[in-house]
Amino acid sequence: MLSTVHVISHPLVQHKLTMIRDAETGPKDFRELLEEISTLMGYEVTRDMPLEEVEVETPMGKTRGKMIAGKKVGIVPILRAGLGMVNGVLRLIPTAKVGHIGVYRDPDTLKPVEYYCKLPVDSDERQIILLDPMLATGGSASAAITFLKQRGVPSVKLMCLVAAPEGIEVVQRDHPDVDIYTAAIDEKLNAQGYIIPGLGDAGDRLFGTK
């Protein structure tokens, strides 16, 4: 069974996505918008977190309420553009631990290579939310998921801003158990592997580099 692709169509998400696509949006606004969208998308990514009933004392007496049922969460951005999504998710889950993973494509073999990975020591007990604004070819995301699984991570969700059909296909082929959350599925990849219409290089726009 293939993983589910969740397209988050909330009006605020779509409004901010349009703003972040605009070529005139500079790094400051890009960073702020990416963080805001990540917070909004985080509501959907965490929608199925289990609850348990607890008793609390209000100023007027005792009542029953619901709280998250002890499920540990980890946030892992794919370097470097994924860094722009971390604080947005941490706003929702401030107790989440944060790891980092870096992947590049070998120019000779064209295969993904892990160059950095630092995860919470108890990652094998955590639901990991993998962050990357762009799901283009899917190579980096699929490789990052593989590296996480090799370290014993039991459950991964992939959260991205914009996805190409080609990238979705790769992740679903390689990791049919990983759900994908995105604000948009764009048309295609161009010959250079950029998403069309996309929003350009998310890392460069985030940090003001070329």
PDB file of C-alpha atoms in Angstrom:
ATOM      1  CA  MET A   1       0.000   0.000   0.000  1.00  0.00           C
ATOM      2  CA  LEU A   2       1.433   3.369  -1.029  1.00  0.00           C
ATOM      3  CA  SER A   3       1.760   6.162   1.473  1.00  0.00           C
ATOM      4  CA  THR A   4      -0.847   8.889   1.502  1.00  0.00           C
ATOM      5  CA  VAL A   5      -0.084  12.311   0.055  1.00  0.00           C
ATOM      6  CA  HIS A   6      -1.748  15.048   2.089  1.00  0.00           C
ATOM      7  CA  VAL A   7      -2.138  18.362   0.253  1.00  0.00           C
ATOM      8  CA  ILE A   8      -2.792  21.052   2.841  1.00  0.00           C
ATOM      9  CA  SER A   9      -5.224  23.454   1.222  1.00  0.00           C
ATOM     10  CA  HIS A  10      -5.933  25.727   4.189  1.00  0.00           C
ATOM     11  CA  PRO A  11      -6.449  29.308   2.894  1.00  0.00           C
ATOM     12  CA  LEU A  12      -3.668  30.750   5.061  1.00  0.00           C
ATOM     13  CA  VAL A  13      -1.215  28.144   3.811  1.00  0.00           C
ATOM     14  CA  GLN A  14      -2.127  28.795   0.185  1.00  0.00           C
ATOM     15  CA  HIS A  15      -1.987  32.571   0.656  1.00  0.00           C
ATOM     16  CA  LYS A  16       1.497  32.454   2.193  1.00  0.00           C
ATOM     17  CA  LEU A  17       2.670  29.918  -0.396  1.00  0.00           C
ATOM     18  CA  THR A  18       1.779  32.359  -3.176  1.00  0.00           C
ATOM     19  CA  MET A  19       3.747  35.076  -1.400  1.00  0.00           C
ATOM     20  CA  ILE A  20       6.777  32.833  -0.933  1.00  0.00           C
ATOM     21  CA  ARG A  21       6.754  31.846  -4.632  1.00  0.00           C
ATOM     22  CA  ASP A  22       7.036  35.500  -5.691  1.00  0.00           C
ATOM     23  CA  ALA A  23      10.516  36.193  -7.068  1.00  0.00           C
ATOM     24  CA  GLU A  24      10.382  39.647  -5.435  1.00  0.00           C
ATOM     25  CA  THR A  25      10.161  38.139  -1.926  1.00  0.00           C
ATOM     26  CA  GLY A  26      13.541  38.734  -0.250  1.00  0.00           C
ATOM     27  CA  PRO A  27      15.355  36.505   2.271  1.00  0.00           C
ATOM     28  CA  LYS A  28      13.871  38.198   5.370  1.00  0.00           C
ATOM     29  CA  ASP A  29      10.266  37.767   4.232  1.00  0.00           C
ATOM     30  CA  PHE A  30      11.049  34.339   2.778  1.00  0.00           C
ATOM     31  CA  ARG A  31      12.352  33.125   6.151  1.00  0.00           C
ATOM     32  CA  GLU A  32       9.362  34.520   8.018  1.00  0.00           C
ATOM     33  CA  LEU A  33       6.849  33.074   5.573  1.00  0.00           C
ATOM     34  CA  LEU A  34       8.504  29.654   5.568  1.00  0.00           C
ATOM     35  CA  GLU A  35       8.389  29.560   9.363  1.00  0.00           C
ATOM     36  CA  GLU A  36       4.737  30.636   9.411  1.00  0.00           C
ATOM     37  CA  ILE A  37       3.721  28.055   6.807  1.00  0.00           C
ATOM     38  CA  SER A  38       5.584  25.349   8.717  1.00  0.00           C
ATOM     39  CA  THR A  39       3.591  26.146  11.846  1.00  0.00           C
ATOM     40  CA  LEU A  40       0.309  25.995   9.946  1.00  0.00           C
ATOM     41  CA  MET A  41       1.239  22.749   8.189  1.00  0.00           C
ATOM     42  CA  GLY A  42       2.338  21.285  11.506  1.00  0.00           C
ATOM     43  CA  TYR A  43      -1.280  21.217  12.657  1.00  0.00           C
ATOM     44  CA  GLU A  44      -2.096  18.719   9.915  1.00  0.00           C
ATOM     45  CA  VAL A  45       1.078  16.666  10.330  1.00  0.00           C
ATOM     46  CA  THR A  46       0.271  16.169  14.031  1.00  0.00           C
ATOM     47  CA  ARG A  47      -3.461  15.612  13.562  1.00  0.00           C
ATOM     48  CA  ASP A  48      -3.292  11.883  14.370  1.00  0.00           C
ATOM     49  CA  MET A  49      -1.241  12.168  17.559  1.00  0.00           C
ATOM     50  CA  PRO A  50      -2.852   9.930  20.207  1.00  0.00           C
ATOM     51  CA  LEU A  51      -4.652  11.440  23.194  1.00  0.00           C
ATOM     52  CA  GLU A  52      -5.296  10.187  26.683  1.00  0.00           C
ATOM     53  CA  GLU A  53      -7.858  11.345  29.208  1.00  0.00           C
ATOM     54  CA  VAL A  54      -6.551  13.023  32.341  1.00  0.00           C
ATOM     55  CA  GLU A  55      -8.031  14.739  35.367  1.00  0.00           C
ATOM     56  CA  VAL A  56      -7.237  18.402  36.066  1.00  0.00           C
ATOM     57  CA  GLU A  57      -8.194  20.865  38.752  1.00  0.00           C
ATOM     58  CA  THR A  58      -9.696  24.075  37.394  1.00  0.00           C
ATOM     59  CA  PRO A  59     -10.349  27.142  39.607  1.00  0.00           C
ATOM     60  CA  MET A  60     -13.935  25.863  39.847  1.00  0.00           C
ATOM     61  CA  GLY A  61     -13.304  22.176  40.477  1.00  0.00           C
ATOM     62  CA  LYS A  62     -12.158  18.935  38.881  1.00  0.00           C
ATOM     63  CA  THR A  63     -12.790  17.960  35.268  1.00  0.00           C
ATOM     64  CA  ARG A  64     -11.598  15.494  32.669  1.00  0.00           C
ATOM     65  CA  GLY A  65      -9.543  16.606  29.682  1.00  0.00           C
ATOM     66  CA  LYS A  66      -7.314  15.212  26.969  1.00  0.00           C
ATOM     67  CA  MET A  67      -3.551  15.435  26.572  1.00  0.00           C
ATOM     68  CA  ILE A  68      -1.022  14.007  24.114  1.00  0.00           C
ATOM     69  CA  ALA A  69      -0.459  10.388  25.101  1.00  0.00           C
ATOM     70  CA  GLY A  70       3.285  10.369  25.646  1.00  0.00           C
ATOM     71  CA  LYS A  71       4.276   9.908  22.001  1.00  0.00           C
ATOM     72  CA  LYS A  72       7.766  11.336  21.557  1.00  0.00           C
ATOM     73  CA  VAL A  73       8.405  13.526  18.522  1.00  0.00           C
ATOM     74  CA  GLY A  74      11.628  14.413  16.750  1.00  0.00           C
ATOM     75  CA  ILE A  75      12.171  17.069  14.089  1.00  0.00           C
ATOM     76  CA  VAL A  76      14.880  16.439  11.493  1.00  0.00           C
ATOM     77  CA  PRO A  77      15.573  19.035   8.789  1.00  0.00           C
ATOM     78  CA  ILE A  78      17.481  18.038   5.672  1.00  0.00           C
ATOM     79  CA  LEU A  79      20.356  20.530   5.425  1.00  0.00           C
ATOM     80  CA  ARG A  80      20.300  23.225   4.544  1.00  0.00           C
ATOM     81  CA  ALA A  81      16.893  24.504   3.431  1.00  0.00           C
ATOM     82  CA  GLY A  82      15.059  22.347   5.960  1.00  0.00           C
ATOM     83  CA  LEU A  83      16.500  24.541   8.714  1.00  0.00           C
ATOM     84  CA  GLY A  84      14.005  27.236   7.756  1.00  0.00           C
ATOM     85  CA  MET A  85      11.102  25.011   8.839  1.00  0.00           C
ATOM     86  CA  VAL A  86      12.363  23.979  12.274  1.00  0.00           C
ATOM     87  CA  ASN A  87      11.235  26.916  14.402  1.00  0.00           C
ATOM     88  CA  GLY A  88       7.775  26.847  12.870  1.00  0.00           C
ATOM     89  CA  VAL A  89       7.246  23.255  13.989  1.00  0.00           C
ATOM     90  CA  LEU A  90       8.877  23.882  17.371  1.00  0.00           C
ATOM     91  CA  ARG A  91       6.231  26.514  18.048  1.00  0.00           C
ATOM     92  CA  LEU A  92       3.709  23.685  18.104  1.00  0.00           C
ATOM     93  CA  ILE A  93       5.870  21.052  19.797  1.00  0.00           C
ATOM     94  CA  PRO A  94       8.415  22.925  21.922  1.00  0.00           C
ATOM     95  CA  THR A  95       9.502  19.743  23.701  1.00  0.00           C
ATOM     96  CA  ALA A  96      10.466  17.981  20.454  1.00  0.00           C
ATOM     97  CA  LYS A  97      14.123  17.113  20.013  1.00  0.00           C
ATOM     98  CA  VAL A  98      15.873  18.256  16.849  1.00  0.00           C
ATOM     99  CA  GLY A  99      18.299  16.264  14.726  1.00  0.00           C
ATOM    100  CA  HIS A 100      20.020  17.191  11.466  1.00  0.00           C
ATOM    101  CA  ILE A 101      20.833  15.237   8.353  1.00  0.00           C
ATOM    102  CA  GLY A 102      22.890  16.275   5.343  1.00  0.00           C
ATOM    103  CA  VAL A 103      22.765  14.549   1.959  1.00  0.00           C
ATOM    104  CA  TYR A 104      24.474  15.354  -1.337  1.00  0.00           C
ATOM    105  CA  ARG A 105      24.466  13.680  -4.728  1.00  0.00           C
ATOM    106  CA  ASP A 106      27.786  12.160  -5.830  1.00  0.00           C
ATOM    107  CA  PRO A 107      28.606  13.756  -9.218  1.00  0.00           C
ATOM    108  CA  ASP A 108      30.053  10.512 -10.590  1.00  0.00           C
ATOM    109  CA  THR A 109      27.649   7.856  -9.324  1.00  0.00           C
ATOM    110  CA  LEU A 110      24.673  10.244  -8.986  1.00  0.00           C
ATOM    111  CA  LYS A 111      23.780   8.382  -5.795  1.00  0.00           C
ATOM    112  CA  PRO A 112      22.883  10.211  -2.567  1.00  0.00           C
ATOM    113  CA  VAL A 113      25.668  10.338   0.022  1.00  0.00           C
ATOM    114  CA  GLU A 114      25.159  11.146   3.688  1.00  0.00           C
ATOM    115  CA  TYR A 115      27.718  13.699   4.872  1.00  0.00           C
ATOM    116  CA  TYR A 116      26.210  14.557   8.259  1.00  0.00           C
ATOM    117  CA  CYS A 117      23.754  12.950  10.636  1.00  0.00           C
ATOM    118  CA  LYS A 118      23.150  13.878  14.255  1.00  0.00           C
ATOM    119  CA  LEU A 119      19.982  12.512  15.824  1.00  0.00           C
ATOM    120  CA  PRO A 120      18.465  12.464  19.302  1.00  0.00           C
ATOM    121  CA  VAL A 121      19.856   9.483  21.228  1.00  0.00           C
ATOM    122  CA  ASP A 122      16.354   8.044  21.623  1.00  0.00           C
ATOM    123  CA  SER A 123      15.346   8.415  17.960  1.00  0.00           C
ATOM    124  CA  ASP A 124      14.345   4.753  17.911  1.00  0.00           C
ATOM    125  CA  GLU A 125      11.476   5.725  20.230  1.00  0.00           C
ATOM    126  CA  ARG A 126      10.333   8.820  18.347  1.00  0.00           C
ATOM    127  CA  GLN A 127       7.960   9.792  15.565  1.00  0.00           C
ATOM    128  CA  ILE A 128      10.270  11.745  13.241  1.00  0.00           C
ATOM    129  CA  ILE A 129       9.016  14.635  11.132  1.00  0.00           C
ATOM    130  CA  LEU A 130      11.481  15.061   8.255  1.00  0.00           C
ATOM    131  CA  LEU A 131      11.592  18.623   6.913  1.00  0.00           C
ATOM    132  CA  ASP A 132      12.590  19.831   3.445  1.00  0.00           C
ATOM    133  CA  PRO A 133      10.844  22.692   1.595  1.00  0.00           C
ATOM    134  CA  MET A 134      11.255  21.087  -1.839  1.00  0.00           C
ATOM    135  CA  LEU A 135      10.502  17.510  -2.857  1.00  0.00           C
ATOM    136  CA  ALA A 136      12.013  17.616  -6.350  1.00  0.00           C
ATOM    137  CA  THR A 137      13.653  14.429  -7.663  1.00  0.00           C
ATOM    138  CA  GLY A 138      12.985  12.705  -4.342  1.00  0.00           C
ATOM    139  CA  GLY A 139      16.542  11.402  -4.147  1.00  0.00           C
ATOM    140  CA  SER A 140      17.629  13.331  -1.062  1.00  0.00           C
ATOM    141  CA  ALA A 141      14.370  12.754   0.803  1.00  0.00           C
ATOM    142  CA  SER A 142      14.358   9.033   0.055  1.00  0.00           C
ATOM    143  CA  ALA A 143      17.999   8.706   1.088  1.00  0.00           C
ATOM    144  CA  ALA A 144      17.395  10.648   4.306  1.00  0.00           C
ATOM    145  CA  ILE A 145      14.475   8.360   5.174  1.00  0.00           C
ATOM    146  CA  THR A 146      16.677   5.334   4.518  1.00  0.00           C
ATOM    147  CA  PHE A 147      19.392   6.704   6.801  1.00  0.00           C
ATOM    148  CA  LEU A 148      16.804   7.344   9.536  1.00  0.00           C
ATOM    149  CA  LYS A 149      15.431   3.825   9.270  1.00  0.00           C
ATOM    150  CA  GLN A 150      18.937   2.374   9.389  1.00  0.00           C
ATOM    151  CA  ARG A 151      19.299   4.075  12.767  1.00  0.00           C
ATOM    152  CA  GLY A 152      16.167   2.433  14.077  1.00  0.00           C
ATOM    153  CA  VAL A 153      13.644   5.241  13.617  1.00  0.00           C
ATOM    154  CA  PRO A 154      10.273   3.470  13.676  1.00  0.00           C
ATOM    155  CA  SER A 155       8.067   6.088  12.011  1.00  0.00           C
ATOM    156  CA  VAL A 156       8.751   8.967   9.612  1.00  0.00           C
ATOM    157  CA  LYS A 157       6.531  11.666   8.143  1.00  0.00           C
ATOM    158  CA  LEU A 158       7.848  13.861   5.326  1.00  0.00           C
ATOM    159  CA  MET A 159       6.800  17.519   5.384  1.00  0.00           C
ATOM    160  CA  CYS A 160       7.586  19.732   2.392  1.00  0.00           C
ATOM    161  CA  LEU A 161       6.296  22.980   0.979  1.00  0.00           C
ATOM    162  CA  VAL A 162       6.189  22.100  -2.723  1.00  0.00           C
ATOM    163  CA  ALA A 163       6.388  18.656  -4.333  1.00  0.00           C
ATOM    164  CA  ALA A 164       6.930  17.449  -7.897  1.00  0.00           C
ATOM    165  CA  PRO A 165       5.103  14.338  -9.102  1.00  0.00           C
ATOM    166  CA  GLU A 166       8.474  12.722  -9.834  1.00  0.00           C
ATOM    167  CA  GLY A 167       9.624  13.178  -6.236  1.00  0.00           C
ATOM    168  CA  ILE A 168       6.404  11.833  -4.810  1.00  0.00           C
ATOM    169  CA  GLU A 169       6.737   8.760  -7.016  1.00  0.00           C
ATOM    170  CA  VAL A 170      10.287   8.072  -5.797  1.00  0.00           C
ATOM    171  CA  VAL A 171       9.413   8.382  -2.101  1.00  0.00           C
ATOM    172  CA  GLN A 172       6.319   6.224  -2.496  1.00  0.00           C
ATOM    173  CA  ARG A 173       8.301   3.602  -4.390  1.00  0.00           C
ATOM    174  CA  ASP A 174      11.149   3.485  -1.885  1.00  0.00           C
ATOM    175  CA  HIS A 175       9.178   4.107   1.312  1.00  0.00           C
ATOM    176  CA  PRO A 176       5.520   3.194   0.927  1.00  0.00           C
ATOM    177  CA  ASP A 177       5.042   3.513   4.695  1.00  0.00           C
ATOM    178  CA  VAL A 178       5.967   7.232   4.811  1.00  0.00           C
ATOM    179  CA  ASP A 179       3.183   9.779   4.482  1.00  0.00           C
ATOM    180  CA  ILE A 180       3.943  12.987   2.576  1.00  0.00           C
ATOM    181  CA  TYR A 181       2.551  16.372   3.626  1.00  0.00           C
ATOM    182  CA  THR A 182       2.808  19.244   1.153  1.00  0.00           C
ATOM    183  CA  ALA A 183       1.177  22.593   0.408  1.00  0.00           C
ATOM    184  CA  ALA A 184       1.228  22.019  -3.367  1.00  0.00           C
ATOM    185  CA  ILE A 185       1.930  19.424  -6.032  1.00  0.00           C
ATOM    186  CA  ASP A 186       3.460  21.316  -8.934  1.00  0.00           C
ATOM    187  CA  GLU A 187       3.590  20.483 -12.620  1.00  0.00           C
ATOM    188  CA  LYS A 188       6.952  18.803 -13.235  1.00  0.00           C
ATOM    189  CA  LEU A 189      10.742  19.002 -13.024  1.00  0.00           C
ATOM    190  CA  ASN A 190      12.802  20.817 -15.628  1.00  0.00           C
ATOM    191  CA  ALA A 191      15.989  19.439 -17.171  1.00  0.00           C
ATOM    192  CA  GLN A 192      18.054  20.775 -14.266  1.00  0.00           C
ATOM    193  CA  GLY A 193      15.848  19.090 -11.670  1.00  0.00           C
ATOM    194  CA  TYR A 194      14.085  22.251 -10.490  1.00  0.00           C
ATOM    195  CA  ILE A 195      10.375  22.174  -9.727  1.00  0.00           C
ATOM    196  CA  ILE A 196       8.172  24.011 -12.258  1.00  0.00           C
ATOM    197  CA  PRO A 197       6.677  26.494 -11.387  1.00  0.00           C
ATOM    198  CA  GLY A 198       8.216  25.936  -7.920  1.00  0.00           C
ATOM    199  CA  LEU A 199       9.906  28.796  -6.115  1.00  0.00           C
ATOM    200  CA  GLY A 200      13.547  28.502  -7.167  1.00  0.00           C
ATOM    201  CA  ASP A 201      16.332  27.256  -4.896  1.00  0.00           C
ATOM    202  CA  ALA A 202      14.842  27.329  -1.407  1.00  0.00           C
ATOM    203  CA  GLY A 203      18.237  27.321   0.307  1.00  0.00           C
ATOM    204  CA  ASP A 204      19.538  30.248  -1.710  1.00  0.00           C
ATOM    205  CA  ARG A 205      16.356  32.255  -1.171  1.00  0.00           C
ATOM    206  CA  LEU A 206      16.339  31.437   2.533  1.00  0.00           C
ATOM    207  CA  PHE A 207      19.939  32.461   3.206  1.00  0.00           C
ATOM    208  CA  GLY A 208      20.521  35.012   0.430  1.00  0.00           C
ATOM    209  CA  THR A 209      23.166  32.957  -1.361  1.00  0.00           C
ATOM    210  CA  LYS A 210      23.722  31.962  -4.977  1.00  0.00           C
TER     211      LYS A 210
END
